[in-house]
Coordinates of C-alpha atoms in Angstrom, one line a residue:
Chain A
M20 CA 0.0 0.0 0.0
N21 CA 1.4 3.3 -1.0
M22 CA -1.0 6.1 -0.5
C23 CA 1.5 8.8 0.0
R24 CA 4.9 9.5 -1.3
G25 CA 6.5 12.0 -3.7
N26 CA 3.9 11.1 -6.3
I27 CA 0.3 10.8 -5.1
L28 CA -1.7 7.9 -6.3
P29 CA -5.2 8.9 -7.3
I30 CA -7.4 7.9 -4.4
I31 CA -10.9 7.0 -5.0
S32 CA -13.5 7.4 -2.4
A33 CA -15.2 4.4 -0.8
C34 CA -15.7 6.5 2.3
S35 CA -18.2 4.6 4.3
I36 CA -18.5 7.2 7.0
G37 CA -19.9 10.2 5.2
I38 CA -19.4 12.7 7.9
G39 CA -19.2 15.2 5.0
A40 CA -22.8 14.6 4.4
Y41 CA -23.7 15.2 8.0
L42 CA -22.0 18.5 8.0
G43 CA -22.8 19.9 4.6
A44 CA -19.1 20.3 4.2
K45 CA -18.1 22.4 1.2
Y46 CA -14.6 21.1 0.8
E47 CA -13.3 24.6 0.3
R48 CA -10.2 24.1 2.4
L49 CA -7.8 25.0 -0.3
K50 CA -9.5 28.4 -0.7
A51 CA -9.8 29.0 3.0
R52 CA -7.9 31.8 4.7
P53 CA -6.0 31.2 7.9
S54 CA -8.4 31.8 10.8
D55 CA -9.0 35.3 11.9
E56 CA -10.5 33.9 15.1
M57 CA -7.4 31.9 15.9
Q58 CA -5.3 35.0 15.2
D59 CA -7.4 36.9 17.7
H60 CA -6.4 34.4 20.3
I61 CA -2.8 33.8 19.5
G62 CA -1.8 37.3 18.5
S63 CA 1.3 36.3 16.6
D64 CA 3.2 33.1 15.6
S65 CA 5.3 33.2 18.7
Y66 CA 2.6 33.8 21.2
F67 CA 1.8 30.6 23.0
P68 CA 0.4 31.5 26.4
W69 CA 0.8 28.1 27.7
S70 CA 4.4 27.5 26.5
I71 CA 5.8 29.5 29.4
Q72 CA 4.5 26.8 31.7
A73 CA 5.9 23.9 29.7
A74 CA 8.3 23.0 32.4
T75 CA 5.6 22.9 35.1
L76 CA 3.3 20.9 32.9
I77 CA 5.6 17.9 32.7
P78 CA 4.9 15.2 35.2
S79 CA 7.1 15.6 38.1
S80 CA 8.7 12.3 37.6
V81 CA 10.0 13.3 34.2
S82 CA 12.9 15.6 33.3
A83 CA 14.1 17.5 30.2
P84 CA 14.2 17.5 27.2
V85 CA 11.0 19.4 26.8
S86 CA 9.3 19.4 23.5
N87 CA 9.0 22.6 21.6
P88 CA 5.3 23.3 21.1
A89 CA 6.1 26.1 18.6
E90 CA 7.9 23.4 16.5
I91 CA 5.4 20.6 16.9
M92 CA 2.5 22.8 16.1
R93 CA 4.3 25.1 13.6
Y94 CA 1.4 25.1 11.2
G95 CA -1.4 25.9 13.7
F96 CA -2.6 24.6 16.9
P97 CA -6.2 23.7 17.5
S98 CA -7.3 25.2 20.9
L99 CA -5.9 26.8 24.0
D100 CA -7.7 24.8 26.7
N101 CA -6.0 22.5 29.2
V102 CA -2.9 22.1 27.1
R103 CA -0.3 19.6 28.4
T104 CA 3.2 19.4 27.0
F105 CA 5.2 16.2 27.1
D106 CA 8.7 15.3 25.8
S107 CA 7.5 14.6 22.3
F108 CA 3.8 15.3 22.0
V109 CA 1.4 18.0 23.0
L110 CA -2.3 17.5 23.9
A111 CA -5.4 19.4 24.9
Y112 CA -7.6 17.7 27.4
D113 CA -11.4 17.9 27.2
R114 CA -12.5 18.1 30.8
R115 CA -16.1 17.4 29.9
T116 CA -15.6 14.2 28.1
R117 CA -12.5 13.1 30.1
N118 CA -10.8 12.4 26.8
P119 CA -8.1 14.1 24.9
H120 CA -9.5 16.9 22.7
W121 CA -6.6 16.6 20.3
V122 CA -3.0 15.3 20.4
F123 CA -0.2 16.6 18.3
E124 CA 3.0 14.8 17.3
H125 CA 6.0 15.8 15.2
L126 CA 7.7 12.8 13.6
T127 CA 11.0 12.7 11.7
P128 CA 13.0 9.8 10.3
D129 CA 15.7 10.2 13.0
K130 CA 13.2 9.9 15.8
L131 CA 11.9 6.6 14.4
P132 CA 14.6 4.0 15.0
S133 CA 13.7 0.8 13.0
K134 CA 15.1 -1.4 15.8
H135 CA 16.1 -1.1 19.4
G136 CA 15.0 2.0 21.3
A137 CA 12.2 1.9 23.9
D138 CA 10.0 -1.0 24.6
R139 CA 6.3 -0.7 25.7
K140 CA 6.7 -3.7 28.0
Y141 CA 8.4 -1.2 30.4
S142 CA 5.6 1.3 30.1
N143 CA 2.5 1.5 32.4
F144 CA -0.7 3.4 32.1
F145 CA -0.9 6.2 34.7
E146 CA -3.4 8.9 35.7
D147 CA -2.5 12.4 34.8
L148 CA -2.2 14.2 38.1
K149 CA -1.9 17.6 36.4
I150 CA -5.6 17.3 35.4
H151 CA -7.8 18.6 38.2
D152 CA -9.3 15.6 40.1
K153 CA -12.9 16.7 39.2
F154 CA -12.1 16.0 35.5
R155 CA -9.3 13.4 35.6
S156 CA -9.9 10.0 34.0
L157 CA -8.9 7.1 36.2
L158 CA -7.5 3.7 35.7
K159 CA -10.5 2.2 37.4
D160 CA -12.9 4.0 34.9
Y161 CA -11.5 1.7 32.2
K162 CA -11.3 -1.5 34.3
Y163 CA -14.0 -4.0 33.4
S164 CA -15.4 -1.4 30.9
G165 CA -14.9 -3.7 28.0
Y166 CA -12.9 -1.0 26.2
D167 CA -9.1 -0.8 25.5
R168 CA -7.1 2.2 26.7
G169 CA -6.4 3.5 23.2
H170 CA -3.4 5.8 22.5
M171 CA -3.9 9.0 20.6
A172 CA -0.2 9.7 20.3
A173 CA 1.0 6.2 19.4
A174 CA 3.5 4.6 21.8
G175 CA 5.4 3.2 18.8
N176 CA 6.0 6.8 17.5
H177 CA 8.2 7.6 20.5
R178 CA 10.7 4.7 20.6
H179 CA 13.6 7.1 20.6
S180 CA 13.4 7.4 24.3
Q181 CA 11.9 5.2 27.0
Q182 CA 10.7 8.2 28.9
A183 CA 9.0 9.7 25.8
M184 CA 7.3 6.4 25.2
D185 CA 6.3 6.1 28.9
Q186 CA 4.6 9.5 28.7
T187 CA 2.3 8.3 25.9
F188 CA 0.7 6.0 28.6
T189 CA -0.7 9.0 30.5
L190 CA -4.5 8.7 30.6
S191 CA -4.8 12.2 29.2
N192 CA -3.5 10.7 25.9
I193 CA -6.0 7.8 26.1
S194 CA -9.5 7.3 24.8
P195 CA -11.8 4.2 25.2
Q196 CA -11.4 2.2 22.1
V197 CA -13.0 -1.1 21.0
G198 CA -10.2 -3.6 21.4
E199 CA -10.7 -6.6 19.1
G200 CA -10.9 -5.4 15.5
F201 CA -10.2 -1.8 16.2
N202 CA -7.4 -0.8 18.6
R203 CA -5.6 -4.1 18.1
G204 CA -6.5 -4.1 14.4
I205 CA -7.1 -1.2 11.9
W206 CA -6.1 1.5 14.4
N207 CA -2.8 -0.2 14.9
N208 CA -2.4 -0.5 11.1
L209 CA -3.1 3.2 10.7
E210 CA -0.4 4.0 13.2
K211 CA 2.1 1.8 11.4
Y212 CA 1.2 3.4 8.1
V213 CA 1.8 6.9 9.6
R214 CA 5.3 5.7 10.8
S215 CA 6.0 4.4 7.3
I216 CA 5.2 7.8 5.9
A217 CA 7.3 9.6 8.6
R218 CA 10.4 7.4 7.8
K219 CA 10.4 8.6 4.2
N220 CA 9.7 12.3 4.6
R221 CA 11.4 15.3 6.0
N222 CA 8.7 16.2 8.6
T223 CA 5.4 14.6 9.5
Y224 CA 2.9 16.3 11.8
V225 CA 0.1 14.2 13.2
C226 CA -3.0 15.4 15.0
T227 CA -5.3 12.7 16.5
G228 CA -8.5 12.9 18.5
P229 CA -11.9 11.6 19.2
L230 CA -15.2 12.5 17.5
Y231 CA -18.8 12.3 18.6
L232 CA -20.7 12.2 15.3
P233 CA -24.4 12.7 14.9
R234 CA -26.7 10.1 13.3
K235 CA -30.2 10.4 12.0
E236 CA -32.7 8.2 13.9
A237 CA -36.0 6.7 13.1
D238 CA -37.9 9.7 14.3
G239 CA -36.3 11.7 11.5
K240 CA -34.3 13.8 14.0
T241 CA -30.5 13.8 14.3
Y242 CA -28.8 12.9 17.5
V243 CA -25.3 12.6 19.0
K244 CA -25.2 9.5 21.3
Y245 CA -22.2 8.0 23.0
E246 CA -21.6 5.7 26.0
V247 CA -19.8 6.9 29.1
I248 CA -17.8 4.6 31.3
G249 CA -16.7 4.4 34.9
Q250 CA -17.3 6.7 37.9
S251 CA -15.8 9.6 36.0
N252 CA -18.2 9.2 33.0
V253 CA -15.4 8.9 30.5
A254 CA -16.9 9.3 27.0
V255 CA -16.6 6.5 24.5
P256 CA -16.0 8.4 21.2
T257 CA -18.1 7.2 18.2
H258 CA -15.2 7.8 15.9
F259 CA -11.5 8.9 15.8
F260 CA -9.7 11.2 13.4
K261 CA -6.1 11.2 12.5
V262 CA -4.8 14.0 10.3
V263 CA -1.3 13.7 8.9
A264 CA 0.5 16.7 7.4
I265 CA 3.6 15.7 5.5
E266 CA 6.5 17.9 4.4
T267 CA 8.1 15.8 1.7
N268 CA 11.8 15.8 1.0
A269 CA 11.1 18.0 -1.9
G270 CA 9.6 20.6 0.5
E271 CA 6.0 20.0 -0.7
F272 CA 3.1 19.6 1.7
E273 CA 0.5 17.0 1.6
I274 CA -2.4 16.3 4.1
L275 CA -4.0 12.9 4.7
S276 CA -7.0 12.9 6.9
F277 CA -8.8 9.8 8.2
V278 CA -11.9 9.1 10.3
L279 CA -12.5 5.6 11.6
P280 CA -15.6 4.4 13.5
N281 CA -14.9 3.1 17.0
Q282 CA -16.1 -0.4 16.2
P283 CA -14.7 -3.7 14.9
I284 CA -13.6 -3.5 11.3
Q285 CA -12.6 -6.4 9.2
D286 CA -9.0 -7.0 8.5
D287 CA -9.2 -6.6 4.7
V288 CA -10.8 -3.2 4.6
P289 CA -8.2 -0.8 3.2
L290 CA -7.3 2.3 5.1
K291 CA -8.0 4.5 2.1
N292 CA -11.7 3.8 2.6
F293 CA -11.5 6.0 5.7
L294 CA -10.0 9.0 4.0
T295 CA -12.3 11.9 4.9
P296 CA -12.2 15.5 3.9
L297 CA -10.2 17.7 6.3
D298 CA -13.0 20.3 6.3
A299 CA -15.5 17.7 7.6
I300 CA -13.2 16.7 10.4
E301 CA -12.6 20.3 11.4
R302 CA -16.3 21.0 11.5
S303 CA -17.2 18.0 13.6
A304 CA -14.2 18.2 16.0
G305 CA -14.6 22.0 16.4
L306 CA -10.9 22.4 15.5
L307 CA -8.9 24.2 12.9
L308 CA -6.1 21.8 11.8
F309 CA -2.9 23.0 10.1
D310 CA -4.6 26.2 9.3
K311 CA -1.2 28.0 9.2
L312 CA 0.2 25.8 6.5
P313 CA 1.0 27.7 3.3
L314 CA -2.2 26.8 1.5
D315 CA -1.0 27.3 -2.0
K316 CA 1.5 24.5 -1.5
V317 CA -0.7 21.9 0.2
K318 CA -2.1 18.9 -1.6
L319 CA -5.2 17.5 0.2
I320 CA -5.4 13.8 -0.2
N321 CA -9.0 13.0 0.7
H322 CA -11.9 11.1 -0.7
Q323 CA -12.4 13.3 -3.6
R324 CA -11.3 11.9 -6.9
R325 CA -8.1 13.4 -8.1
R326 CA -6.2 13.2 -11.3
Chain B
M6 CA -40.1 33.1 47.5
N7 CA -37.0 34.1 49.4
M8 CA -34.2 31.7 48.8
C9 CA -31.4 34.1 49.3
R10 CA -30.9 37.2 51.4
G11 CA -28.9 38.1 54.3
N12 CA -30.1 35.1 56.2
I13 CA -30.3 31.9 54.3
L14 CA -33.5 29.8 54.7
P15 CA -32.9 26.2 55.1
I16 CA -33.3 24.6 51.7
I17 CA -34.5 21.0 51.5
S18 CA -33.7 19.0 48.5
A19 CA -36.4 17.9 46.2
C20 CA -33.8 17.8 43.4
S21 CA -35.3 15.8 40.6
I22 CA -32.3 15.8 38.5
G23 CA -29.8 13.9 40.5
I24 CA -26.7 14.7 38.6
G25 CA -24.8 14.2 41.8
A26 CA -25.7 10.6 41.6
Y27 CA -24.4 10.4 38.0
L28 CA -21.1 11.7 38.9
G29 CA -20.4 10.3 42.3
A30 CA -19.9 13.8 43.4
K31 CA -18.3 14.2 46.8
Y32 CA -19.6 17.6 47.8
E33 CA -16.2 18.6 49.1
R34 CA -16.3 22.0 47.6
L35 CA -15.7 23.8 50.8
K36 CA -12.6 21.9 51.5
A37 CA -11.2 22.2 48.0
R38 CA -8.1 24.2 47.2
P39 CA -8.0 26.6 44.2
S40 CA -7.1 24.6 41.2
D41 CA -3.4 24.0 40.5
E42 CA -4.3 23.2 37.0
M43 CA -5.9 26.6 36.4
Q44 CA -3.0 28.2 38.0
D45 CA -0.8 26.5 35.5
H46 CA -2.8 28.1 32.8
I47 CA -3.3 31.5 34.2
G48 CA 0.1 32.0 35.9
S49 CA -1.2 34.8 38.1
D50 CA -4.4 36.6 38.9
S51 CA -3.7 39.3 36.4
Y52 CA -2.7 37.0 33.5
F53 CA -5.6 36.9 31.1
P54 CA -4.1 36.0 27.7
W55 CA -7.3 37.0 25.9
S56 CA -7.9 40.3 27.6
I57 CA -5.4 42.1 25.4
Q58 CA -7.6 41.3 22.5
A59 CA -10.8 42.5 24.1
A60 CA -11.1 45.4 21.7
T61 CA -10.8 43.3 18.7
L62 CA -13.2 40.7 20.0
I63 CA -16.1 43.2 20.2
P64 CA -18.4 43.1 17.1
S65 CA -17.3 45.7 14.7
S66 CA -20.7 47.4 14.9
V67 CA -20.2 48.0 18.6
S68 CA -18.0 50.6 20.3
A69 CA -16.8 51.2 23.9
P70 CA -17.3 50.8 26.8
V71 CA -15.6 47.4 27.0
S72 CA -16.3 45.1 29.9
N73 CA -13.5 44.3 32.2
P74 CA -13.1 40.6 32.2
A75 CA -10.8 40.8 35.3
E76 CA -13.7 42.3 37.1
I77 CA -16.5 40.1 35.8
M78 CA -14.5 37.0 36.5
R79 CA -12.7 38.1 39.5
Y80 CA -13.3 34.8 41.3
G81 CA -12.1 32.5 38.6
F82 CA -12.8 32.0 35.0
P83 CA -13.7 28.6 33.6
S84 CA -11.7 28.1 30.4
L85 CA -9.5 29.8 27.9
D86 CA -11.0 28.7 24.6
N87 CA -12.7 31.0 22.2
V88 CA -13.5 33.7 24.7
R89 CA -15.6 36.6 23.5
T90 CA -15.9 39.8 25.4
F91 CA -19.0 42.0 25.1
D92 CA -20.0 45.3 26.8
S93 CA -21.3 43.6 29.9
F94 CA -20.8 39.9 29.6
V95 CA -18.0 37.4 28.7
L96 CA -18.5 34.0 27.1
A97 CA -16.5 31.1 25.8
Y98 CA -17.9 29.4 22.7
D99 CA -17.9 25.6 22.3
R100 CA -17.0 25.2 18.7
R101 CA -18.0 21.5 18.7
T102 CA -21.5 21.9 20.0
R103 CA -22.0 25.4 18.4
N104 CA -23.3 26.5 21.8
P105 CA -21.9 28.8 24.5
H106 CA -19.6 26.8 26.8
W107 CA -20.2 29.3 29.6
V108 CA -21.4 32.9 29.9
F109 CA -20.4 35.2 32.7
E110 CA -22.2 38.3 34.0
H111 CA -21.5 40.7 36.8
L112 CA -24.7 42.4 38.1
T113 CA -25.0 45.3 40.5
P114 CA -28.1 47.2 41.7
D115 CA -27.1 50.3 39.7
K116 CA -26.9 48.3 36.5
L117 CA -30.5 47.1 36.9
P118 CA -32.9 49.9 36.5
S119 CA -36.3 48.9 37.6
K120 CA -38.0 50.9 34.8
H121 CA -37.0 52.5 31.6
G122 CA -33.7 51.6 30.1
A123 CA -33.3 49.4 27.1
D124 CA -36.1 47.4 25.4
R125 CA -35.7 44.1 23.8
K126 CA -38.2 45.0 21.1
Y127 CA -35.3 47.0 19.5
S128 CA -33.0 43.9 19.7
N129 CA -32.5 41.4 16.9
F130 CA -30.8 38.0 17.0
F131 CA -27.5 38.0 14.9
E132 CA -24.8 35.6 14.0
D133 CA -21.5 36.1 15.6
L134 CA -19.1 36.8 12.8
K135 CA -16.1 36.6 15.1
I136 CA -16.7 32.8 15.3
H137 CA -15.0 31.0 12.4
D138 CA -17.6 30.1 9.8
K139 CA -16.9 26.4 10.2
F140 CA -18.2 26.6 13.8
R141 CA -20.6 29.5 13.8
S142 CA -24.3 28.8 14.6
L143 CA -26.6 30.4 12.1
L144 CA -30.1 32.0 12.2
K145 CA -31.3 29.3 9.8
D146 CA -30.1 26.5 12.1
Y147 CA -32.8 27.6 14.5
K148 CA -35.5 28.3 12.0
Y149 CA -38.3 25.7 12.0
S150 CA -36.2 23.7 14.5
G151 CA -39.0 23.8 17.1
Y152 CA -36.7 25.3 19.6
D153 CA -36.4 28.9 21.0
R154 CA -33.2 30.8 20.8
G155 CA -32.5 30.8 24.6
H156 CA -30.3 33.5 26.2
M157 CA -27.5 32.4 28.5
A158 CA -26.7 36.0 29.6
A159 CA -30.3 37.2 30.0
A160 CA -31.4 40.2 27.9
G161 CA -33.2 41.6 30.9
N162 CA -30.0 41.8 32.9
H163 CA -28.5 44.4 30.6
R164 CA -31.2 47.1 30.4
H165 CA -28.8 49.8 31.4
S166 CA -27.8 50.2 27.8
Q167 CA -29.5 49.3 24.5
Q168 CA -26.2 48.3 23.0
A169 CA -25.4 46.0 25.9
M170 CA -28.9 44.4 25.6
D171 CA -28.5 44.1 21.9
Q172 CA -25.3 42.2 22.3
T173 CA -27.0 39.5 24.3
F174 CA -28.8 38.6 21.1
T175 CA -25.6 37.3 19.5
L176 CA -26.0 33.6 18.7
S177 CA -22.8 32.9 20.5
N178 CA -24.8 33.7 23.7
I179 CA -27.7 31.4 22.6
S180 CA -28.6 27.8 23.0
P181 CA -31.7 25.9 21.7
Q182 CA -34.2 25.8 24.4
V183 CA -37.7 24.3 24.7
G184 CA -40.0 27.3 24.3
E185 CA -43.3 26.6 26.0
G186 CA -42.9 25.7 29.6
F187 CA -39.2 26.3 29.7
N188 CA -37.6 29.4 28.0
R189 CA -40.9 31.2 28.3
G190 CA -41.6 29.7 31.7
I191 CA -39.3 28.5 34.4
W192 CA -36.1 29.7 32.8
N193 CA -37.5 33.2 32.6
N194 CA -38.6 32.9 36.2
L195 CA -35.0 31.9 37.2
E196 CA -33.7 35.0 35.4
K197 CA -36.1 37.2 37.2
Y198 CA -35.2 35.7 40.5
V199 CA -31.5 36.3 39.8
R200 CA -32.3 40.0 39.1
S201 CA -34.2 40.2 42.4
I202 CA -31.1 38.9 44.1
A203 CA -28.8 41.3 42.3
R204 CA -30.9 44.3 43.2
K205 CA -30.5 43.6 46.9
N206 CA -26.8 42.7 47.1
R207 CA -23.5 44.5 46.5
N208 CA -22.2 42.2 43.7
T209 CA -23.7 39.3 41.9
Y210 CA -21.7 37.1 39.5
V211 CA -23.6 34.7 37.3
C212 CA -22.3 31.9 35.2
T213 CA -24.7 30.1 32.9
G214 CA -24.3 27.4 30.4
P215 CA -25.5 24.1 28.8
L216 CA -25.1 20.6 30.0
Y217 CA -25.2 17.3 28.3
L218 CA -26.0 14.8 31.0
P219 CA -25.7 11.0 30.9
R220 CA -28.6 8.7 31.5
K221 CA -28.8 5.0 32.2
E222 CA -30.6 3.1 29.5
A223 CA -32.4 -0.3 29.4
D224 CA -29.2 -2.1 28.4
G225 CA -27.7 -1.1 31.7
K226 CA -25.1 1.1 30.1
T227 CA -25.0 4.9 30.5
Y228 CA -25.2 7.2 27.5
V229 CA -25.1 10.9 26.7
K230 CA -27.6 11.6 24.0
Y231 CA -28.7 15.0 22.6
E232 CA -30.4 16.2 19.4
V233 CA -28.6 18.4 17.0
I234 CA -30.4 21.0 14.7
G235 CA -29.8 22.7 11.5
Q236 CA -27.1 22.5 8.9
S237 CA -24.5 23.4 11.5
N238 CA -25.6 20.6 13.9
V239 CA -26.2 22.9 16.8
A240 CA -26.5 20.7 19.9
V241 CA -29.7 20.9 22.0
P242 CA -28.5 20.7 25.6
T243 CA -30.2 18.2 27.8
H244 CA -30.0 20.7 30.8
F245 CA -28.8 24.1 31.7
F246 CA -26.9 25.3 34.7
K247 CA -26.9 28.7 36.3
V248 CA -24.5 29.4 39.2
V249 CA -25.0 32.7 41.1
A250 CA -22.2 34.0 43.4
I251 CA -23.4 36.7 45.7
E252 CA -21.4 39.2 47.7
T253 CA -23.9 40.5 50.2
N254 CA -24.0 44.0 51.5
A255 CA -22.3 42.6 54.6
G256 CA -19.4 41.4 52.5
E257 CA -20.3 37.7 52.8
F258 CA -20.3 35.3 49.9
E259 CA -23.1 32.9 49.0
I260 CA -23.4 30.6 46.0
L261 CA -26.7 29.3 44.6
S262 CA -26.4 26.7 41.9
F263 CA -29.2 25.4 39.7
V264 CA -29.6 22.7 37.0
L265 CA -32.8 22.7 35.0
P266 CA -33.8 20.1 32.4
N267 CA -34.4 21.4 28.9
Q268 CA -38.1 20.3 28.9
P269 CA -41.5 21.7 29.7
I270 CA -41.9 22.2 33.5
Q271 CA -45.1 22.9 35.2
D272 CA -45.7 26.5 36.4
D273 CA -46.0 25.5 40.1
V274 CA -42.7 23.7 40.5
P275 CA -40.5 25.9 42.7
L276 CA -37.1 26.9 41.6
K277 CA -35.5 25.5 44.8
N278 CA -36.3 22.0 43.5
F279 CA -33.5 22.6 40.9
L280 CA -30.8 23.6 43.3
T281 CA -27.9 21.3 42.6
P282 CA -24.5 20.9 44.3
L283 CA -21.9 23.1 42.6
D284 CA -19.4 20.2 42.6
A285 CA -21.8 18.2 40.4
I286 CA -22.2 21.0 38.0
E287 CA -18.5 21.5 37.7
R288 CA -17.9 17.9 37.1
S289 CA -20.5 17.6 34.4
A290 CA -19.7 20.9 32.7
G291 CA -16.0 20.3 32.9
L292 CA -15.6 23.7 34.4
L293 CA -14.2 25.2 37.7
L294 CA -16.6 27.8 38.8
F295 CA -15.7 30.6 41.2
D296 CA -12.7 28.6 42.3
K297 CA -10.9 31.8 43.4
L298 CA -13.5 32.8 45.9
P299 CA -12.2 33.0 49.4
L300 CA -13.5 29.5 50.3
D301 CA -13.6 30.0 54.1
K302 CA -16.2 32.8 53.5
V303 CA -18.5 31.1 51.1
K304 CA -21.9 29.6 52.0
L305 CA -23.0 27.0 49.4
I306 CA -26.7 27.0 49.1
N307 CA -27.5 23.7 47.5
H308 CA -29.7 20.7 47.9
Q309 CA -28.0 19.6 51.1
R310 CA -30.0 20.2 54.3
R311 CA -28.6 23.1 56.2
R312 CA -29.5 24.4 59.7

């Protein structure tokens, strides 16, 4: 499978999710201007109100090096709320759903050793004590819930350091995922595919997060419905998105954007079936993704036919 | 009805909502410390990253005076995301649900003229052009939806200026509310009650917003379920909260906290039936409310028996 390298194969939609239809998305991303609203908040490229606290946001058991949020999220960051900075990823925590809101990673070939490096057998899931206890998801919320603790920033993306990998096991990076056929199946395949991209390109930026998508019911009305688990009412997302912005070795930019339903999916369904227009993901997540990328240079690789 | 004046009547719970039960709330508010997590974000009392943009956040059709967020939210502000500052209220917009996340007002006797002042017949609902068009709720989303456009900051709280009242009609201050028996009934009664409090006390701070509360279903699992309306999928909240922090003329602090279900409620149900522990509201909204109030001075008036 080769969905993304220097030359882009034409990708034909078999998108079974259709969140574009939900949202009346107009697929006008390429024409869009960087967000005035975000500019209102951020003031200038270098204004990250939370970055000054980066050191204090790191779990106390963990030392430098600190990731550089300005570098990881060079092309736009999605929101300001409850941002947490770890060695090699940055996330915003959604205190209402007790899930990540979004998680950002910056991958490069040299950060992805093909062998050796860290091993997840030394890593343990842990509660994020920097999240206020009224909103923190707990280990016991997941216990006996029937759901896996699914990584947003993938453990396997952070093998360059045991400490960096360990940090991906914080519950603020975790969402409840169907295990068999999803977390242990296609979601894992998607993570591997992203690493295969990152090994071959100059820079790869990945933003991952949960979605709670509406569905029309028999009464003709449209509803959002999702399960919540545990004492903390941790939301079980209906879907997950993963948006991959690639700076190729030729200096061109490409964006791949996926939405996968949080349910068992057969092994032989190709990942390209889950390509989804970036605009539809932005609208349903309530996030602007990579809105600072130089838009005249970006190729959007989504479910629209391209030649 | 006299739920709140210098002396506090004992209030006995007939709380029909029971969100405390959902959340396993511990009602330990009085013992709680101000949030370390919020401190991480805000750095110091005077650090409001968005306040420097206050001028640019005001709709272009509107001129000074600008509200002072540091004053309105003197005792804590709930989140940093997508904050919008108007003449006499401040809100955060939830881009995913296309609803306000929270709306803050500061009321004083001199801002509440009993007669004259502004009139809502001169006010018109309008779309908030400062919200990015991917996330903005639209007038047409509400049209034929069957729901009222319900104010979070009440129009009637801002009669001191026609411009201030007009601003409460921005859709970023609006949630879909059941009309008959709710928006035009008990919700209106609650707003009037808050004004009657504010006329008699030195300072009254009001935080209002939507909730999306979980419910156990026949399969034994717990779900959050809410309708969405219009092309923008504007969420219809299952409940609304209103938290009122009062600084009495004697300089004491009291907090009244309500949760009302977004459904028709009979005229004769007293407001006190909807008093709900602040902790339960905070947990379900994902917000810290008035966490900077001097806690040793605050009386919490909720559904716990008090003598």
